[in-house]
Amino acid sequence: MYIQGAVEAAASTELGSRIFVYEVVGLRQSEETEKTNYSIRSSGSVFIKVPYNRMNQEMRRITRLGGKIVSIQPASTLLQVDGKASFAANTQAISNAISGETANIEGNGKATPVENKETKGKTMTQAKSKKDSHADVPVNIYRPNAPYIGKCISNEELVGEGGIGTVRHLKFDISGGDLRYIEGQSIGIIPPGLDKNGKPEKLRLYSIASTRHGDDVDDKTVSLCVRQLEYKHPETGETVYGVCSTYLCFLEPGADVKITGPVGKEMLLPSDPEANVIMLATGTGIAPMRAYLWRMFKDKERAANPEYQFKGFSWLIFGIPKTANILYKEELEEIQSRYPDNFRLTYAISREQQNAQGGRMYIQDRVAEHADELWQLIKKEKTHTYICGLRGMEDGIDAALTAAAAKEGVTWSDYQKDLKKAGRWHVETY
């Protein structure tokens, strides 16, 4: 397990004192990575500091966890060589966030940061970017060793009668601190209690479901969309419930909650109000999409943002198992009815609809159905595509767009790389 302090503690010999930084991609949230001190999001890289005498051991661990090392750099070199400073700063920030090196707690979650200018304003983990166009985005205002203590205002069920599982919309009061965020970011939640190893529970990341002004448009709240994780243990067959998701789903109004962050720059909306926005979501992957749509179309939001009056076109394709599982259904359909020229809503209801082959209708099937339309929209320079939810949908989406692009002699995989470089293809899956 990647506990940074334990890894660096090995650096006691002359060779061990040489520190290297591994940039790792491909780690997924799993039973093994649950043992780490941070949550894994597949949209980003993880930076791990490793002493020389532990390099081979760490390589084996990364491989076992499904990760891939994309670069190895001496930490000292990264701090000195021109053009590598941002990598080094990210590495240090992640190390600080994991090992608790930020400092003295002052009051409600406020911490005095380590005196290191390189760490200021960096995220814990974030996707690689050729150019950071969001340098002013707030990140890591509150860290794991000094979280903000918010308060639950409301906790409402989103799944209708006859639906599958439980999904809750939670709203937290953040008026007593300095926590601020923008659409597309995430916050960390630290559940109470100890894990199976007797250590304090680690944070879990959740995409924010509200706009920067909050559901009440008063800059005093932040909201989440949380599904209670439930699965069968592969060996015992016992039903297992997620620690943090269960804690949140049963959180009572008035209860305190430990919040960290915000983090993330991968899923931010373009500032251009004439942009086109394609949104592909499954389940609680609707959270950031809700924030985007509220910012675009809600009356109070539009009044609060005179500088951003959306005039482009947005299209949400939403995958869910049953009609009763359409999260925020009434609000989504209200926007569709009020803004038919600017918003298109398409459902993929797997247990109630059939695809062209007679099987269940998943989101990738719906994308295939509309692939030619989507491809024409994606080609426009002002179009941004956002994918959030289950990782399994990505291959099907790529297959559908590969076929559509091929009709014009375009190789989708190459075109997609250009979209990513241009900052127009945004993915956060798990």
Tab-separated table of C-alpha atoms in Angstrom:
chain	number	residue	atom	x	y	z
A	1	MET	CA	0.000	0.000	0.000
A	2	TYR	CA	1.239	3.476	-0.790
A	3	ILE	CA	1.733	5.169	2.543
A	4	GLN	CA	4.202	7.905	1.681
A	5	GLY	CA	5.717	8.167	5.135
A	6	ALA	CA	6.539	4.467	5.196
A	7	VAL	CA	8.178	4.632	1.782
A	8	GLU	CA	10.310	7.638	2.637
A	9	ALA	CA	11.286	6.173	6.001
A	10	ALA	CA	13.383	3.649	4.080
A	11	ALA	CA	15.677	6.435	2.925
A	12	SER	CA	18.130	5.973	5.785
A	13	THR	CA	21.152	4.652	3.897
A	14	GLU	CA	23.415	6.658	1.616
A	15	LEU	CA	21.748	5.236	-1.479
A	16	GLY	CA	18.338	5.305	0.139
A	17	SER	CA	18.620	9.041	0.686
A	18	ARG	CA	18.369	9.571	-3.070
A	19	ILE	CA	14.699	10.237	-3.805
A	20	PHE	CA	12.992	9.627	-7.148
A	21	VAL	CA	9.484	10.522	-8.309
A	22	TYR	CA	7.356	7.995	-10.186
A	23	GLU	CA	4.507	9.356	-12.291
A	24	VAL	CA	1.901	6.573	-12.365
A	25	VAL	CA	-1.283	6.212	-14.407
A	26	GLY	CA	-3.864	3.457	-14.582
A	27	LEU	CA	-4.483	2.943	-10.873
A	28	ARG	CA	-8.150	2.257	-10.190
A	29	GLN	CA	-10.220	2.233	-7.038
A	30	SER	CA	-10.164	-1.391	-5.886
A	31	GLU	CA	-9.828	-3.496	-2.763
A	32	GLU	CA	-6.065	-2.995	-2.911
A	33	THR	CA	-6.043	0.740	-3.614
A	34	GLU	CA	-8.608	1.238	-0.849
A	35	LYS	CA	-5.606	0.694	1.428
A	36	THR	CA	-3.947	3.897	0.223
A	37	ASN	CA	-4.274	7.246	1.964
A	38	TYR	CA	-5.952	8.865	-1.017
A	39	SER	CA	-8.713	8.121	-3.520
A	40	ILE	CA	-7.842	7.122	-7.074
A	41	ARG	CA	-9.480	8.822	-10.046
A	42	SER	CA	-8.608	7.353	-13.425
A	43	SER	CA	-8.510	10.782	-15.074
A	44	GLY	CA	-5.298	11.754	-13.299
A	45	SER	CA	-1.727	10.824	-12.598
A	46	VAL	CA	-0.447	9.824	-9.186
A	47	PHE	CA	3.019	11.003	-8.150
A	48	ILE	CA	4.930	8.771	-5.733
A	49	LYS	CA	8.222	9.658	-4.041
A	50	VAL	CA	10.468	6.607	-3.787
A	51	PRO	CA	13.961	6.194	-2.232
A	52	TYR	CA	16.597	4.502	-4.375
A	53	ASN	CA	16.732	1.361	-2.266
A	54	ARG	CA	12.981	0.784	-2.669
A	55	MET	CA	12.662	1.401	-6.414
A	56	ASN	CA	12.299	-2.210	-7.557
A	57	GLN	CA	9.883	-3.028	-4.754
A	58	GLU	CA	7.673	-0.056	-5.594
A	59	MET	CA	7.707	-0.975	-9.298
A	60	ARG	CA	6.356	-4.416	-8.430
A	61	ARG	CA	3.675	-2.938	-6.191
A	62	ILE	CA	2.525	-0.511	-8.882
A	63	THR	CA	2.315	-3.320	-11.437
A	64	ARG	CA	0.316	-5.463	-9.005
A	65	LEU	CA	-2.183	-2.631	-8.525
A	66	GLY	CA	-2.685	-2.289	-12.270
A	67	GLY	CA	-0.667	0.908	-12.642
A	68	LYS	CA	1.826	1.948	-15.289
A	69	ILE	CA	4.910	4.081	-14.641
A	70	VAL	CA	5.125	6.752	-17.348
A	71	SER	CA	8.169	8.592	-16.020
A	72	ILE	CA	10.838	8.411	-13.320
A	73	GLN	CA	12.736	11.541	-12.349
A	74	PRO	CA	15.174	12.388	-9.541
A	75	ALA	CA	13.331	14.679	-7.152
A	76	SER	CA	16.288	17.036	-6.915
A	77	THR	CA	16.560	17.331	-10.683
A	78	LEU	CA	12.887	18.084	-11.049
A	79	LEU	CA	13.203	20.940	-8.605
A	80	GLN	CA	16.162	22.441	-10.467
A	81	VAL	CA	15.675	21.877	-14.176
A	82	ASP	CA	13.812	24.619	-16.016
A	83	GLY	CA	10.451	23.487	-17.355
A	84	LYS	CA	10.008	20.767	-14.717
A	85	ALA	CA	8.962	22.928	-11.821
A	86	SER	CA	5.253	22.237	-12.127
A	87	PHE	CA	5.869	18.472	-12.027
A	88	ALA	CA	7.992	18.868	-8.910
A	89	ALA	CA	5.413	21.099	-7.306
A	90	ASN	CA	2.636	18.627	-7.989
A	91	THR	CA	4.787	15.873	-6.516
A	92	GLN	CA	5.443	17.855	-3.370
A	93	ALA	CA	1.802	18.866	-3.018
A	94	ILE	CA	0.660	15.284	-3.296
A	95	SER	CA	3.273	14.173	-0.791
A	96	ASN	CA	2.102	16.877	1.591
A	97	ALA	CA	-1.547	15.928	1.188
A	98	ILE	CA	-0.853	12.238	1.783
A	99	SER	CA	1.697	12.390	4.585
A	100	GLY	CA	0.168	15.337	6.446
A	101	GLU	CA	3.091	17.738	6.097
A	102	THR	CA	0.967	20.922	6.022
A	103	ALA	CA	1.034	22.114	9.491
A	104	ASN	CA	-0.535	23.630	12.478
A	105	ILE	CA	-4.298	23.532	12.905
A	106	GLU	CA	-5.845	26.897	13.690
A	107	GLY	CA	-9.523	26.785	14.565
A	108	ASN	CA	-12.031	25.217	12.162
A	109	GLY	CA	-9.850	23.256	9.789
A	110	LYS	CA	-7.569	26.152	8.942
A	111	ALA	CA	-3.968	25.137	8.533
A	112	THR	CA	-0.740	27.050	8.258
A	113	PRO	CA	0.873	25.558	5.139
A	114	VAL	CA	4.457	24.386	4.957
A	115	GLU	CA	6.795	27.178	3.926
A	116	ASN	CA	7.323	25.915	0.394
A	117	LYS	CA	6.244	28.175	-2.463
A	118	GLU	CA	6.351	25.258	-4.873
A	119	THR	CA	3.360	23.576	-3.175
A	120	LYS	CA	0.994	26.516	-3.214
A	121	GLY	CA	-2.137	26.063	-5.297
A	122	LYS	CA	-1.456	22.501	-6.475
A	123	THR	CA	-3.931	19.658	-6.481
A	124	MET	CA	-3.542	16.269	-4.812
A	125	THR	CA	-3.978	14.436	-8.095
A	126	GLN	CA	-5.025	15.817	-11.436
A	127	ALA	CA	-4.901	14.932	-15.082
A	128	LYS	CA	-1.855	15.873	-17.095
A	129	SER	CA	-2.244	18.995	-19.187
A	130	LYS	CA	-0.085	20.555	-21.868
A	131	LYS	CA	-1.143	23.988	-20.712
A	132	ASP	CA	-2.743	25.036	-17.447
A	133	SER	CA	-5.426	27.523	-18.426
A	134	HIS	CA	-7.014	27.468	-14.958
A	135	ALA	CA	-4.207	28.812	-12.796
A	136	ASP	CA	-6.644	30.811	-10.648
A	137	VAL	CA	-8.850	27.839	-9.751
A	138	PRO	CA	-9.019	27.217	-5.964
A	139	VAL	CA	-7.425	23.925	-4.877
A	140	ASN	CA	-6.613	22.296	-1.529
A	141	ILE	CA	-7.895	25.123	0.643
A	142	TYR	CA	-8.539	22.447	3.278
A	143	ARG	CA	-6.279	19.404	3.586
A	144	PRO	CA	-6.730	15.996	5.239
A	145	ASN	CA	-4.815	16.936	8.378
A	146	ALA	CA	-6.812	20.148	8.768
A	147	PRO	CA	-10.270	19.648	7.221
A	148	TYR	CA	-13.136	22.074	7.214
A	149	ILE	CA	-15.891	21.086	9.640
A	150	GLY	CA	-19.124	21.631	7.750
A	151	LYS	CA	-22.665	20.823	8.754
A	152	CYS	CA	-25.261	18.739	6.945
A	153	ILE	CA	-28.262	20.895	6.044
A	154	SER	CA	-30.313	18.302	4.170
A	155	ASN	CA	-30.113	14.703	2.946
A	156	GLU	CA	-32.735	13.752	0.347
A	157	GLU	CA	-33.456	10.519	-1.544
A	158	LEU	CA	-33.186	10.800	-5.330
A	159	VAL	CA	-34.269	7.293	-6.377
A	160	GLY	CA	-37.976	6.894	-6.953
A	161	GLU	CA	-40.222	4.037	-5.875
A	162	GLY	CA	-39.242	0.794	-7.595
A	163	GLY	CA	-35.728	2.027	-8.331
A	164	ILE	CA	-32.467	0.255	-7.608
A	165	GLY	CA	-30.358	1.178	-4.585
A	166	THR	CA	-30.257	4.494	-2.782
A	167	VAL	CA	-28.801	7.780	-4.015
A	168	ARG	CA	-28.868	10.870	-1.842
A	169	HIS	CA	-28.546	14.584	-2.523
A	170	LEU	CA	-26.670	16.116	0.392
A	171	LYS	CA	-26.256	19.810	1.080
A	172	PHE	CA	-23.608	21.098	3.496
A	173	ASP	CA	-23.249	24.477	5.173
A	174	ILE	CA	-19.783	25.934	4.446
A	175	SER	CA	-20.496	29.495	5.559
A	176	GLY	CA	-18.132	29.327	8.541
A	177	GLY	CA	-14.902	28.968	6.578
A	178	ASP	CA	-13.047	29.761	3.390
A	179	LEU	CA	-14.096	26.765	1.285
A	180	ARG	CA	-14.867	27.836	-2.282
A	181	TYR	CA	-15.010	25.910	-5.526
A	182	ILE	CA	-16.187	26.013	-9.116
A	183	GLU	CA	-18.219	23.662	-11.301
A	184	GLY	CA	-16.452	20.408	-12.189
A	185	GLN	CA	-14.338	20.152	-9.036
A	186	SER	CA	-14.494	17.572	-6.247
A	187	ILE	CA	-14.280	17.653	-2.473
A	188	GLY	CA	-13.012	15.019	-0.072
A	189	ILE	CA	-15.087	13.603	2.763
A	190	ILE	CA	-13.405	11.988	5.768
A	191	PRO	CA	-15.769	9.529	7.480
A	192	PRO	CA	-15.481	9.076	11.255
A	193	GLY	CA	-13.929	6.066	12.923
A	194	LEU	CA	-11.012	3.739	12.253
A	195	ASP	CA	-10.319	1.402	9.342
A	196	LYS	CA	-9.624	-2.338	9.685
A	197	ASN	CA	-5.993	-1.556	10.479
A	198	GLY	CA	-6.933	0.683	13.385
A	199	LYS	CA	-6.015	3.898	11.554
A	200	PRO	CA	-8.271	6.900	10.972
A	201	GLU	CA	-10.434	6.508	7.894
A	202	LYS	CA	-8.987	8.150	4.790
A	203	LEU	CA	-10.819	10.652	2.639
A	204	ARG	CA	-12.975	9.760	-0.373
A	205	LEU	CA	-13.455	12.118	-3.304
A	206	TYR	CA	-16.896	13.093	-4.578
A	207	SER	CA	-17.772	15.277	-7.561
A	208	ILE	CA	-19.568	18.458	-6.557
A	209	ALA	CA	-23.194	18.586	-7.731
A	210	SER	CA	-23.827	22.303	-7.155
A	211	THR	CA	-22.654	25.495	-8.819
A	212	ARG	CA	-20.057	27.735	-7.200
A	213	HIS	CA	-22.920	29.669	-5.577
A	214	GLY	CA	-24.520	26.569	-4.042
A	215	ASP	CA	-28.077	25.278	-4.370
A	216	ASP	CA	-29.433	28.356	-2.594
A	217	VAL	CA	-27.280	30.725	-4.694
A	218	ASP	CA	-25.954	32.378	-1.549
A	219	ASP	CA	-22.317	31.143	-1.624
A	220	LYS	CA	-22.884	29.277	1.649
A	221	THR	CA	-23.347	25.636	0.629
A	222	VAL	CA	-21.882	22.751	-1.362
A	223	SER	CA	-23.841	19.710	-2.540
A	224	LEU	CA	-23.022	16.088	-3.392
A	225	CYS	CA	-24.820	13.256	-5.165
A	226	VAL	CA	-23.903	10.015	-3.370
A	227	ARG	CA	-24.890	6.415	-4.081
A	228	GLN	CA	-24.493	3.892	-1.290
A	229	LEU	CA	-21.852	1.450	-2.511
A	230	GLU	CA	-23.068	-2.130	-2.184
A	231	TYR	CA	-21.504	-5.317	-3.558
A	232	LYS	CA	-21.029	-9.013	-2.862
A	233	HIS	CA	-17.701	-10.102	-1.425
A	234	PRO	CA	-16.090	-12.311	-4.113
A	235	GLU	CA	-15.041	-14.978	-1.613
A	236	THR	CA	-17.656	-15.006	1.134
A	237	GLY	CA	-20.658	-13.794	-0.841
A	238	GLU	CA	-21.400	-11.413	2.022
A	239	THR	CA	-22.984	-8.065	1.176
A	240	VAL	CA	-20.445	-5.301	1.707
A	241	TYR	CA	-21.359	-1.620	2.046
A	242	GLY	CA	-19.023	1.271	1.301
A	243	VAL	CA	-17.762	2.964	4.442
A	244	CYS	CA	-17.971	6.593	3.369
A	245	SER	CA	-20.990	6.300	1.067
A	246	THR	CA	-22.999	4.568	3.812
A	247	TYR	CA	-21.927	7.227	6.309
A	248	LEU	CA	-23.102	9.983	3.976
A	249	CYS	CA	-26.338	8.315	2.897
A	250	PHE	CA	-27.455	8.024	6.508
A	251	LEU	CA	-26.074	11.364	7.712
A	252	GLU	CA	-28.616	13.309	9.735
A	253	PRO	CA	-29.254	17.030	9.129
A	254	GLY	CA	-27.345	19.012	11.723
A	255	ALA	CA	-24.440	16.540	11.859
A	256	ASP	CA	-20.872	17.731	11.383
A	257	VAL	CA	-18.815	16.484	8.425
A	258	LYS	CA	-15.093	16.746	7.642
A	259	ILE	CA	-14.474	18.246	4.203
A	260	THR	CA	-11.223	18.670	2.250
A	261	GLY	CA	-10.354	20.294	-1.050
A	262	PRO	CA	-11.529	21.341	-3.468
A	263	VAL	CA	-9.469	19.443	-6.051
A	264	GLY	CA	-9.470	19.008	-9.802
A	265	LYS	CA	-9.044	21.010	-12.989
A	266	GLU	CA	-9.855	18.300	-15.518
A	267	MET	CA	-13.643	18.764	-15.639
A	268	LEU	CA	-13.985	22.554	-15.679
A	269	LEU	CA	-16.415	24.270	-18.037
A	270	PRO	CA	-15.087	26.570	-20.760
A	271	SER	CA	-15.634	30.224	-19.977
A	272	ASP	CA	-17.057	30.872	-23.464
A	273	PRO	CA	-20.868	31.167	-23.121
A	274	GLU	CA	-21.235	30.184	-26.791
A	275	ALA	CA	-19.453	26.838	-26.381
A	276	ASN	CA	-21.156	23.531	-27.156
A	277	VAL	CA	-21.128	21.030	-24.307
A	278	ILE	CA	-21.623	17.275	-24.742
A	279	MET	CA	-22.212	15.434	-21.456
A	280	LEU	CA	-22.078	11.637	-21.193
A	281	ALA	CA	-22.915	10.393	-17.696
A	282	THR	CA	-23.917	7.242	-15.845
A	283	GLY	CA	-25.475	7.160	-12.379
A	284	THR	CA	-23.923	9.620	-9.955
A	285	GLY	CA	-21.685	10.790	-12.786
A	286	ILE	CA	-24.561	13.236	-13.255
A	287	ALA	CA	-23.123	15.340	-10.386
A	288	PRO	CA	-20.804	17.652	-12.360
A	289	MET	CA	-23.295	17.745	-15.241
A	290	ARG	CA	-25.953	19.054	-12.863
A	291	ALA	CA	-23.585	21.828	-11.807
A	292	TYR	CA	-22.938	22.742	-15.462
A	293	LEU	CA	-26.631	22.777	-16.370
A	294	TRP	CA	-27.645	24.810	-13.330
A	295	ARG	CA	-24.984	27.401	-14.206
A	296	MET	CA	-26.181	27.491	-17.799
A	297	PHE	CA	-29.946	27.581	-17.307
A	298	LYS	CA	-31.238	28.226	-13.779
A	299	ASP	CA	-32.797	31.689	-13.431
A	300	LYS	CA	-31.167	32.613	-10.133
A	301	GLU	CA	-27.803	31.394	-11.378
A	302	ARG	CA	-28.053	33.434	-14.552
A	303	ALA	CA	-28.937	36.478	-12.460
A	304	ALA	CA	-25.895	35.861	-10.257
A	305	ASN	CA	-23.585	35.496	-13.272
A	306	PRO	CA	-24.230	38.410	-15.657
A	307	GLU	CA	-20.815	37.782	-17.232
A	308	TYR	CA	-21.818	34.212	-18.176
A	309	GLN	CA	-25.084	33.908	-20.095
A	310	PHE	CA	-25.023	30.571	-21.891
A	311	LYS	CA	-25.973	30.804	-25.571
A	312	GLY	CA	-24.448	27.595	-26.903
A	313	PHE	CA	-25.839	24.081	-27.228
A	314	SER	CA	-25.636	21.341	-24.599
A	315	TRP	CA	-26.566	17.680	-24.927
A	316	LEU	CA	-26.804	15.271	-21.997
A	317	ILE	CA	-26.901	11.519	-22.622
A	318	PHE	CA	-27.658	9.923	-19.270
A	319	GLY	CA	-27.371	6.193	-18.552
A	320	ILE	CA	-29.450	4.682	-15.736
A	321	PRO	CA	-30.973	1.241	-15.039
A	322	LYS	CA	-34.640	2.223	-14.564
A	323	THR	CA	-36.837	5.295	-14.951
A	324	ALA	CA	-37.052	5.526	-11.164
A	325	ASN	CA	-33.259	5.945	-11.149
A	326	ILE	CA	-33.224	9.096	-13.273
A	327	LEU	CA	-31.553	11.449	-10.827
A	328	TYR	CA	-32.846	15.048	-10.822
A	329	LYS	CA	-35.448	13.990	-13.422
A	330	GLU	CA	-37.946	16.825	-12.886
A	331	GLU	CA	-35.277	19.495	-12.954
A	332	LEU	CA	-33.596	18.106	-16.080
A	333	GLU	CA	-36.886	17.882	-17.946
A	334	GLU	CA	-37.857	21.392	-16.877
A	335	ILE	CA	-34.690	22.737	-18.465
A	336	GLN	CA	-35.394	20.737	-21.611
A	337	SER	CA	-38.915	22.173	-21.878
A	338	ARG	CA	-37.795	25.753	-21.252
A	339	TYR	CA	-34.708	25.743	-23.463
A	340	PRO	CA	-35.409	23.314	-26.330
A	341	ASP	CA	-33.015	25.119	-28.677
A	342	ASN	CA	-30.114	25.027	-26.215
A	343	PHE	CA	-30.516	21.742	-24.350
A	344	ARG	CA	-31.138	18.201	-25.512
A	345	LEU	CA	-31.810	15.377	-23.053
A	346	THR	CA	-31.390	11.721	-24.006
A	347	TYR	CA	-31.810	8.756	-21.678
A	348	ALA	CA	-30.316	5.277	-21.942
A	349	ILE	CA	-32.442	3.180	-19.579
A	350	SER	CA	-30.777	-0.221	-19.573
A	351	ARG	CA	-33.521	-2.353	-17.997
A	352	GLU	CA	-36.413	-0.773	-19.847
A	353	GLN	CA	-35.065	-0.004	-23.325
A	354	GLN	CA	-33.420	-2.167	-25.978
A	355	ASN	CA	-30.496	-1.415	-28.253
A	356	ALA	CA	-30.374	-2.169	-31.973
A	357	GLN	CA	-29.318	-5.761	-31.276
A	358	GLY	CA	-32.186	-6.397	-28.889
A	359	GLY	CA	-30.024	-6.217	-25.768
A	360	ARG	CA	-30.054	-3.718	-22.944
A	361	MET	CA	-29.708	-0.055	-23.849
A	362	TYR	CA	-26.538	1.269	-22.271
A	363	ILE	CA	-25.097	4.736	-22.738
A	364	GLN	CA	-22.545	3.502	-25.293
A	365	ASP	CA	-25.445	2.089	-27.361
A	366	ARG	CA	-27.179	5.451	-27.291
A	367	VAL	CA	-23.933	7.136	-28.349
A	368	ALA	CA	-23.660	4.652	-31.248
A	369	GLU	CA	-27.224	5.487	-32.231
A	370	HIS	CA	-26.374	9.203	-32.441
A	371	ALA	CA	-22.703	8.810	-33.414
A	372	ASP	CA	-22.907	10.744	-36.682
A	373	GLU	CA	-24.616	13.723	-35.009
A	374	LEU	CA	-22.164	13.689	-32.134
A	375	TRP	CA	-19.204	13.489	-34.489
A	376	GLN	CA	-20.379	16.538	-36.441
A	377	LEU	CA	-20.771	18.437	-33.171
A	378	ILE	CA	-17.404	17.304	-31.796
A	379	LYS	CA	-15.643	18.628	-34.895
A	380	LYS	CA	-16.722	22.175	-34.085
A	381	GLU	CA	-13.923	24.118	-32.404
A	382	LYS	CA	-16.170	25.370	-29.614
A	383	THR	CA	-17.344	21.896	-28.558
A	384	HIS	CA	-16.230	20.328	-25.261
A	385	THR	CA	-17.072	16.740	-24.286
A	386	TYR	CA	-17.401	15.568	-20.679
A	387	ILE	CA	-17.571	11.917	-19.591
A	388	CYS	CA	-18.280	11.008	-15.965
A	389	GLY	CA	-19.344	7.739	-14.368
A	390	LEU	CA	-18.448	4.096	-14.888
A	391	ARG	CA	-15.208	3.462	-16.722
A	392	GLY	CA	-16.785	0.618	-18.705
A	393	MET	CA	-18.615	3.005	-21.026
A	394	GLU	CA	-15.444	4.487	-22.524
A	395	ASP	CA	-14.589	1.655	-24.944
A	396	GLY	CA	-18.090	1.634	-26.388
A	397	ILE	CA	-18.080	5.405	-26.826
A	398	ASP	CA	-14.718	5.234	-28.596
A	399	ALA	CA	-15.958	2.427	-30.853
A	400	ALA	CA	-19.021	4.411	-31.907
A	401	LEU	CA	-17.029	7.567	-32.662
A	402	THR	CA	-14.351	5.535	-34.435
A	403	ALA	CA	-16.987	4.315	-36.878
A	404	ALA	CA	-18.442	7.797	-37.389
A	405	ALA	CA	-15.041	9.426	-37.950
A	406	ALA	CA	-13.948	6.658	-40.319
A	407	LYS	CA	-16.738	7.635	-42.731
A	408	GLU	CA	-14.752	10.807	-43.368
A	409	GLY	CA	-11.385	9.064	-43.418
A	410	VAL	CA	-10.463	10.304	-39.937
A	411	THR	CA	-8.740	8.108	-37.347
A	412	TRP	CA	-10.663	8.701	-34.116
A	413	SER	CA	-7.806	7.774	-31.768
A	414	ASP	CA	-5.562	10.419	-33.338
A	415	TYR	CA	-8.334	12.994	-33.416
A	416	GLN	CA	-9.142	12.314	-29.779
A	417	LYS	CA	-5.518	12.970	-28.811
A	418	ASP	CA	-5.763	16.372	-30.482
A	419	LEU	CA	-8.969	17.091	-28.567
A	420	LYS	CA	-7.223	16.279	-25.292
A	421	LYS	CA	-4.277	18.522	-26.172
A	422	ALA	CA	-6.715	21.318	-26.963
A	423	GLY	CA	-8.467	20.801	-23.609
A	424	ARG	CA	-11.753	19.814	-25.242
A	425	TRP	CA	-12.045	16.165	-24.074
A	426	HIS	CA	-12.668	15.735	-20.351
A	427	VAL	CA	-12.938	12.379	-18.584
A	428	GLU	CA	-13.454	11.390	-14.962
A	429	THR	CA	-14.392	7.718	-14.599
A	430	TYR	CA	-14.023	5.049	-11.967
